[in-house]
mmCIF file of C-alpha atoms and ligand atoms in Angstrom:
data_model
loop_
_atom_site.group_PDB
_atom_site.id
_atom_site.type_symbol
_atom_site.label_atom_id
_atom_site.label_comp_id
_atom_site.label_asym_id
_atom_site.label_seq_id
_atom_site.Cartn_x
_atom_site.Cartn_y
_atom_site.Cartn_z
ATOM 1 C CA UNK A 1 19.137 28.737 285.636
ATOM 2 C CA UNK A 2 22.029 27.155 286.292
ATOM 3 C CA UNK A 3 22.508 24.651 288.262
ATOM 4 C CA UNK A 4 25.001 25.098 291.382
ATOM 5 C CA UNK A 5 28.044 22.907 292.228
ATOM 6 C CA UNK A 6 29.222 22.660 295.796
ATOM 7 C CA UNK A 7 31.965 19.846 296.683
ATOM 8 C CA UNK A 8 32.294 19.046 299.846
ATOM 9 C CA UNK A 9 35.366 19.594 301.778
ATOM 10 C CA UNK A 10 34.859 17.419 303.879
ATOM 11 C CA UNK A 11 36.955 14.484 301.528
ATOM 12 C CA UNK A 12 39.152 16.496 300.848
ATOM 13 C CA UNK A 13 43.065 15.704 301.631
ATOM 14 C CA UNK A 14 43.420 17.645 305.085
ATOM 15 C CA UNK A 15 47.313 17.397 304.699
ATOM 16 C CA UNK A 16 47.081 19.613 301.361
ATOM 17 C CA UNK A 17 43.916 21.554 301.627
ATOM 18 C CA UNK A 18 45.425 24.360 299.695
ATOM 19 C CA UNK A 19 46.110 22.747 296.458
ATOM 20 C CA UNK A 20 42.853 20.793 296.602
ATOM 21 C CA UNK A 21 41.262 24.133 297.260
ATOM 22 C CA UNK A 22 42.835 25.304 294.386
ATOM 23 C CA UNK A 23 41.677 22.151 292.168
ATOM 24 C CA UNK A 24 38.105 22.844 293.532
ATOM 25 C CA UNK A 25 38.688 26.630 292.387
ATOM 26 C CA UNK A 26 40.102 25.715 288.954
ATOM 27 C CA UNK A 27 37.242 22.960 288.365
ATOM 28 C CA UNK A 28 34.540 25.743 287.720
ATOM 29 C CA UNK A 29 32.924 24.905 291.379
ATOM 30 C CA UNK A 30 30.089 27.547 292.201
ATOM 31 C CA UNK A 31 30.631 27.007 296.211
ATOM 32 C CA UNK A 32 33.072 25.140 298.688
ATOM 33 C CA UNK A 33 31.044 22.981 301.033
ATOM 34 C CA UNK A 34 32.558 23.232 304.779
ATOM 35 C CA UNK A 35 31.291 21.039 306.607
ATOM 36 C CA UNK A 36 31.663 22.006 310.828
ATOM 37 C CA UNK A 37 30.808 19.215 313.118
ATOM 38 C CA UNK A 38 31.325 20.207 316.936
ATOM 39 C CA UNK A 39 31.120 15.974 318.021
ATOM 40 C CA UNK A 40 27.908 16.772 319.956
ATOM 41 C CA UNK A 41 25.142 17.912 317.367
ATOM 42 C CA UNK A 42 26.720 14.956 315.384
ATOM 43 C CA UNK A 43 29.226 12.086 315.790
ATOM 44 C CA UNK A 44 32.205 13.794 314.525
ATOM 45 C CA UNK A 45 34.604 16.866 314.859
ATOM 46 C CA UNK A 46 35.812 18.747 311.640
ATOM 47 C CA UNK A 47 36.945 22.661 312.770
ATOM 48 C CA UNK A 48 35.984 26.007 313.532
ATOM 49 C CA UNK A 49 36.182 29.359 312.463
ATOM 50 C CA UNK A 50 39.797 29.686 313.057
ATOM 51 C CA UNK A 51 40.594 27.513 310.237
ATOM 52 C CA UNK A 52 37.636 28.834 307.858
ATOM 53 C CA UNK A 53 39.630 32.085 308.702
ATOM 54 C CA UNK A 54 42.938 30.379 307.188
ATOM 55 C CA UNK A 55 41.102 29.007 304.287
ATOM 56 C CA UNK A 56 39.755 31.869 302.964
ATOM 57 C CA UNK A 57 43.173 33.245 303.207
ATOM 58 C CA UNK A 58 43.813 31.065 299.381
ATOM 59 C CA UNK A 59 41.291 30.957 298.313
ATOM 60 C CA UNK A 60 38.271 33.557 296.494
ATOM 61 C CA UNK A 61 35.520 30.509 295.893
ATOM 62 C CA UNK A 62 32.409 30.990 297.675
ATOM 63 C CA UNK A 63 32.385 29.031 301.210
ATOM 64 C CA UNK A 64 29.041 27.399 301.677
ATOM 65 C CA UNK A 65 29.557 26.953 305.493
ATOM 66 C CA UNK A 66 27.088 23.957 306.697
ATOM 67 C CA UNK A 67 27.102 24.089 310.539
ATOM 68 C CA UNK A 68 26.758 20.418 312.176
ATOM 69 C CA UNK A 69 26.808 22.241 316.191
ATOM 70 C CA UNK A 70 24.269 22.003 318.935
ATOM 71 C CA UNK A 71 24.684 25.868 319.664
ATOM 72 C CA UNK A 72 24.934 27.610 316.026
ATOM 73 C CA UNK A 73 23.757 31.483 317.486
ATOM 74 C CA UNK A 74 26.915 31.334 319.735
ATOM 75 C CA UNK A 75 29.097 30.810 316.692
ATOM 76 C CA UNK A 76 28.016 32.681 313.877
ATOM 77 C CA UNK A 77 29.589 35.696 314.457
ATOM 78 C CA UNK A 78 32.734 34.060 313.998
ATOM 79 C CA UNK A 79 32.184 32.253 310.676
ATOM 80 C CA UNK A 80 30.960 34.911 309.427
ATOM 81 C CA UNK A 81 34.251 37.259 310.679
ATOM 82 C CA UNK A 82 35.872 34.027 309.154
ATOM 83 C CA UNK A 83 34.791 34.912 305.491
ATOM 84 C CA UNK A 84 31.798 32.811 305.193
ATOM 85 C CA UNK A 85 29.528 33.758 302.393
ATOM 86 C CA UNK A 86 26.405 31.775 303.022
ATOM 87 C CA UNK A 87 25.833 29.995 306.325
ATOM 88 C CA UNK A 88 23.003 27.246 307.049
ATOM 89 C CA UNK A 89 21.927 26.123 310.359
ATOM 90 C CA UNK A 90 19.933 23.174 311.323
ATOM 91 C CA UNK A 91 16.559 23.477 312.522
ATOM 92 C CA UNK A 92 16.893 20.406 314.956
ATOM 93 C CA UNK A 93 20.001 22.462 316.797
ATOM 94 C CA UNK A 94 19.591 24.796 319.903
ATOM 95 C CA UNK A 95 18.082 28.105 320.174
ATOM 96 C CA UNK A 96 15.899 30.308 318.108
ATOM 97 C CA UNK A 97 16.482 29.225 314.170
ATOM 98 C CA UNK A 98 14.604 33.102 313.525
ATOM 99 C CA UNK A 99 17.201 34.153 315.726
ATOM 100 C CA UNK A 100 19.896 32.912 313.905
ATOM 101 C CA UNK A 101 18.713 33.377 310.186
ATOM 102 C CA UNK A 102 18.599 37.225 311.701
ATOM 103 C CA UNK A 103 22.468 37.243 313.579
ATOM 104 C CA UNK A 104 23.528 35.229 309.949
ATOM 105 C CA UNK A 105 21.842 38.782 307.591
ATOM 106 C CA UNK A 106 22.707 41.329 309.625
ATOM 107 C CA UNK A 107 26.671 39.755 308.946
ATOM 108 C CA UNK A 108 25.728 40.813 305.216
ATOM 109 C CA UNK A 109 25.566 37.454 304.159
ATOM 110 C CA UNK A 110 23.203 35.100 302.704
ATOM 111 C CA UNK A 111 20.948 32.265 305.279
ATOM 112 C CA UNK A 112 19.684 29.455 304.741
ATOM 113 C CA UNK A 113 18.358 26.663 306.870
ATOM 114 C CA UNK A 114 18.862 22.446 306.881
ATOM 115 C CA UNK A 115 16.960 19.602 307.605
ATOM 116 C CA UNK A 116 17.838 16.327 308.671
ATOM 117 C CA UNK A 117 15.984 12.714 307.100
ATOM 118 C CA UNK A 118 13.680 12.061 310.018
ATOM 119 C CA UNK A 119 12.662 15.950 310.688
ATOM 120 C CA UNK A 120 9.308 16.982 308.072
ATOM 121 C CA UNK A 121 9.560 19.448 305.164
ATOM 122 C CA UNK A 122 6.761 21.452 306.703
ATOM 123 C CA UNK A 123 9.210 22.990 308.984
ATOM 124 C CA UNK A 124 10.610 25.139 306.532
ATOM 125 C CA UNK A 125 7.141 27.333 306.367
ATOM 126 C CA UNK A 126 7.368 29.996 308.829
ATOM 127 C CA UNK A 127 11.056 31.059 307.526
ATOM 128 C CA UNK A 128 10.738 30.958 303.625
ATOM 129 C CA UNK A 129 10.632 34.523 303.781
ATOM 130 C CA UNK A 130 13.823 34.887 305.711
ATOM 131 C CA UNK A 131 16.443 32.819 303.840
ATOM 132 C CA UNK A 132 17.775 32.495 300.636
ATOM 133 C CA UNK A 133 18.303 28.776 300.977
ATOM 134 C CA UNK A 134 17.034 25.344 302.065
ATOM 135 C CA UNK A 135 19.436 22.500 302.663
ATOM 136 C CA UNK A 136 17.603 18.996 302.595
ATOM 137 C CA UNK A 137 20.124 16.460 303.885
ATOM 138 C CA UNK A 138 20.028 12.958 301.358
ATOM 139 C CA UNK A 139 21.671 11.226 304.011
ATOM 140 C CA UNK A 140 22.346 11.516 308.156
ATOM 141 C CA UNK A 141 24.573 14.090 308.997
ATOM 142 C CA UNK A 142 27.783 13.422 310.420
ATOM 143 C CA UNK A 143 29.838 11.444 307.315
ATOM 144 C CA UNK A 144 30.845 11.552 303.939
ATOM 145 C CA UNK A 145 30.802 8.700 302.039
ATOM 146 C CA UNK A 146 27.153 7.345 302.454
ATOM 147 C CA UNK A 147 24.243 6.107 300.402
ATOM 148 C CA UNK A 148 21.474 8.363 299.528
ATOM 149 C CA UNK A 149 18.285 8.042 301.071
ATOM 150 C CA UNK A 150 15.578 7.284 298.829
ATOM 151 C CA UNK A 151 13.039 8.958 300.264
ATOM 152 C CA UNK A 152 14.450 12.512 300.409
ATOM 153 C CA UNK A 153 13.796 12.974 296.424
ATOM 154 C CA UNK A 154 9.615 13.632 298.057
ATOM 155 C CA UNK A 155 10.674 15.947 300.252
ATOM 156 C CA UNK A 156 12.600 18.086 296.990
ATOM 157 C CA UNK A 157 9.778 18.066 295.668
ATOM 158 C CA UNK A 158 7.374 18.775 298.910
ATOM 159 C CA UNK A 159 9.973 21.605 299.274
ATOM 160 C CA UNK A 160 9.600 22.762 295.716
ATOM 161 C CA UNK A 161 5.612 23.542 296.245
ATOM 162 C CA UNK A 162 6.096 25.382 299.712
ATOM 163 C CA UNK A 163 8.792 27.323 297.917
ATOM 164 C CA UNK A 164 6.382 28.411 295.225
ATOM 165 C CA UNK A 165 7.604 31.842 293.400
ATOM 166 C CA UNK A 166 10.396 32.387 296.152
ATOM 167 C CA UNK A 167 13.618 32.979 294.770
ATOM 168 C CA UNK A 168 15.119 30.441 297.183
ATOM 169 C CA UNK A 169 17.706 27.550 296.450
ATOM 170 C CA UNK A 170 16.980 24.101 297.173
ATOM 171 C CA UNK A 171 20.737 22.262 298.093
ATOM 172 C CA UNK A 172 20.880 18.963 298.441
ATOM 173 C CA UNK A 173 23.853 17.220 300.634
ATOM 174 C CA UNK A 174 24.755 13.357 301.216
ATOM 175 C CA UNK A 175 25.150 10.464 298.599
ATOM 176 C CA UNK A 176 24.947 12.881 295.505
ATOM 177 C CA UNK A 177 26.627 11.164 292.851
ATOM 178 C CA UNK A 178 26.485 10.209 289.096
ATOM 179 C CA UNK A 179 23.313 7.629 289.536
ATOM 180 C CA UNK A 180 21.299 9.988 292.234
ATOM 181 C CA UNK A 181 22.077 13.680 290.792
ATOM 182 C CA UNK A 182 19.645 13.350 287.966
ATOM 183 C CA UNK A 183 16.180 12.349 290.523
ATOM 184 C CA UNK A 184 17.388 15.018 292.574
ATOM 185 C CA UNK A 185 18.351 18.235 290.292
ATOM 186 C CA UNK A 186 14.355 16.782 288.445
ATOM 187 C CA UNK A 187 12.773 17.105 291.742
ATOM 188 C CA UNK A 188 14.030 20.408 291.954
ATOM 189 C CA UNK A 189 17.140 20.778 293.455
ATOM 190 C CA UNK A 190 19.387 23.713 292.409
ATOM 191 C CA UNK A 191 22.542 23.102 294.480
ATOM 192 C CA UNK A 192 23.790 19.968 294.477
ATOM 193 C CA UNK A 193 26.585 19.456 297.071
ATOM 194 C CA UNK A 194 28.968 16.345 296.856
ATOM 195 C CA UNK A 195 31.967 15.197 298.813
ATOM 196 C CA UNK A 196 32.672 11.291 297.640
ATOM 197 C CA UNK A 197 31.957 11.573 294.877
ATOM 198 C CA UNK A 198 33.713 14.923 293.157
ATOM 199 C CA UNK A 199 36.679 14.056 295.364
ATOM 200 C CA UNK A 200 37.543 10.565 293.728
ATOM 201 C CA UNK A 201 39.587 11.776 290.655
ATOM 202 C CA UNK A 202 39.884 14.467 288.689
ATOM 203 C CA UNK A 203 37.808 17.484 289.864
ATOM 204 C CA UNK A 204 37.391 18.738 286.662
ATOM 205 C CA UNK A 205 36.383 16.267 285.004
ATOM 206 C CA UNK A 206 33.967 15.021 287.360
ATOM 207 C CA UNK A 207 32.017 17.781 287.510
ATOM 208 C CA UNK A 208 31.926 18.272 283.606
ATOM 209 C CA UNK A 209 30.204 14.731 284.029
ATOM 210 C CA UNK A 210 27.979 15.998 286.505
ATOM 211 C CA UNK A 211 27.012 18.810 284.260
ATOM 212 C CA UNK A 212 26.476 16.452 281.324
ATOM 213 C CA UNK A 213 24.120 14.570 283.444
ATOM 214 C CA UNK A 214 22.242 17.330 284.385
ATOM 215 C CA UNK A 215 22.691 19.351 280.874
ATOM 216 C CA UNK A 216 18.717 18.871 279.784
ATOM 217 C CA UNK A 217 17.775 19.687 283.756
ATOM 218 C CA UNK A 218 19.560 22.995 283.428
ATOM 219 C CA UNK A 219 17.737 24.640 280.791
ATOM 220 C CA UNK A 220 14.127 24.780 282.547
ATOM 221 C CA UNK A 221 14.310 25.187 285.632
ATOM 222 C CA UNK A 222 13.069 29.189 286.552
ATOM 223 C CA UNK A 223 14.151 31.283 283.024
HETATM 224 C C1 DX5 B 1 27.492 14.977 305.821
HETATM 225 C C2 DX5 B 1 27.996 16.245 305.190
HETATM 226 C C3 DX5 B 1 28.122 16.190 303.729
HETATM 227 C C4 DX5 B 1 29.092 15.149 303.227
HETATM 228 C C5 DX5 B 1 28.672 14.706 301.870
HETATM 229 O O1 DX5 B 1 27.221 15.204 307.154
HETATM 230 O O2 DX5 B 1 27.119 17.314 305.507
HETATM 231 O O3 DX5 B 1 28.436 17.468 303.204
HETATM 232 O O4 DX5 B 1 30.400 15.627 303.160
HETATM 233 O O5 DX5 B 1 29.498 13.677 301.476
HETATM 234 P P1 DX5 B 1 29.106 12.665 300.322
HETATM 235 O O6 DX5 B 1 28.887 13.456 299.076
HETATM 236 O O7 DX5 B 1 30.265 11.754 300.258
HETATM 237 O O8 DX5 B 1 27.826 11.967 300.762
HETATM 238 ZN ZN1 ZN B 2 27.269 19.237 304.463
#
C-alpha cells in the first residue's frame, strides 16, 4: 500500500495560495491538509468554509480538512458544502464525536477522528467501526513549525493493534520531517501529513525525498 502524502496548508504562502496549490497538485500530493483553527479550541485562527469553498474552486486535489474548533457538529455541514473530501474532528472538542462522524457520512464523505498528545489511544475504541481514519497529532495543535513529540511513535503503534484488520488509515500530523517520517510510517502510519517541512523548497522534490525515505516502508504494509 502506498503510503499517503498530505502537506499542510497551513505554511503555505497565504498571498498566493493558488499557485502553491497548484505546486502541491503538480508535486504528486495524495491530499491537501487544511488546517481550521477557530482561536478557541486552539491558540490560533486560520478560516472557514467560505474560503475552503474558494479553494476548491482551483483546485481537484483531495482536501483533508483537519478541524481545530470547539463546536465541530455546528460546522460540518458547511465544509462539507465547501468541497471537503475527508473531514476529522477532535475527540477533546464539544458535542457528541458519534454525532459528528454520523453528520460528516451522511455528507457522502469519508470521517475520521484526531487525538491530541496528552488525550490516550484507547479513545479511539468505540468508533473504529465508524471512520475511515485516525489522526494522531505528533505535536500540540495550534502551529506549524514544531518538534515532534517522541512519545507519539507508541501510540502509532498502540493504534495499529486496536485497528487490527480494519481498513482504517493511521495520519500522522506535527513535526513530520526527513529524520521523524521513517519511526513513524514503521510504527504504522499510512498518511503522513507535513507543513514545515514540504513547504521549505521545492515541493516536488521534497516529497520524492520523502518517498525515498519511506521506499522499503511502502512495500509491506497491508498487500
Ligand atoms: C498543527 C497542524 C499541523 C501543522 C503541521 O496544529 O494541525 O497540520 O500544520 O505543521 P508541521 O509539519 O510544520 O509540524
Ligand atoms: Zn493538521
Amino acid at each position: 500500500m502506498k503510503i499517503k502524502i498530505a502537506p499542510s496548508m497551513l505554511s503555505a504562502d497565504f498571498a498566493n495560495l493558488e499557485s502553491d496549490l497548484k505546486k502541491v497538485e503538480a508535486a504528486g500530493a495524495d491530499y491537501l491538509h487544511v488546517d481550521i483553527m477557530d482561536g478557541h479550541f486552539v491558540p490560533n485562527i486560520t478560516m472557514g468554509p467560505d474560503q475552503v469553498k474558494q479553494l476548491r474552486r482551483v483546485t481537484r486535489i483531495p482536501f483533508d480538512v483537519h478541524l481545530m474548533i470547539s463546536e465541530p457538529l455546528l460546522y460540518i455541514e458547511k465544509f462539507v458544502a465547501a468541497g471537503a473530501d475527508l473531514i476529522t474532528i477532535h475527540v477533546e472538542s464539544q458535542g457528541d464525536t458519534m454525532e459528528a462522524i454520523k453528520l460528516i457520512k451522511k455528507g457522502g464523505i469519508e470521517a475520521g477522528i484526531v487525538i491530541s498528545p496528552d488525550t490516550d489511544v484507547s479513545v479511539i475504541k468505540p468508533f473504529l467501526d465508524h471512520i475511515s481514519m485516525v489522526l494522531i497529532m505528533g505535536v500540540y495543535p495550534g502551529f506549524g513549525g514544531q518538534s515532534y513529540i517522541p512519545e507519539t511513535t507508541q501510540k502509532i503503534k498502540t493504534c495499529r493493534d486496536l485497528i487490527g484488520e480494519r481498513a482504517i488509515d493511521i495520519q500522522v500530523d506535527g513535526g513530520i520531517n526527513y529524520t521523524t517520517i521513517k519511526e513513524v510510517v514503521e510504527a504504522g502510519a499510512t498518511v503522513v501529513v507535513s507543513g514545515s517541512c514540504l513547504f521549505n523548497g521545492d515541493m516536488k522534490e521534497n516529497i520524492k525525498k520523502f518517498e525515498s525515505i519511506i521506499g522499503d516502508q511502502v512495500m509491506w504494509r497491508r498487500q
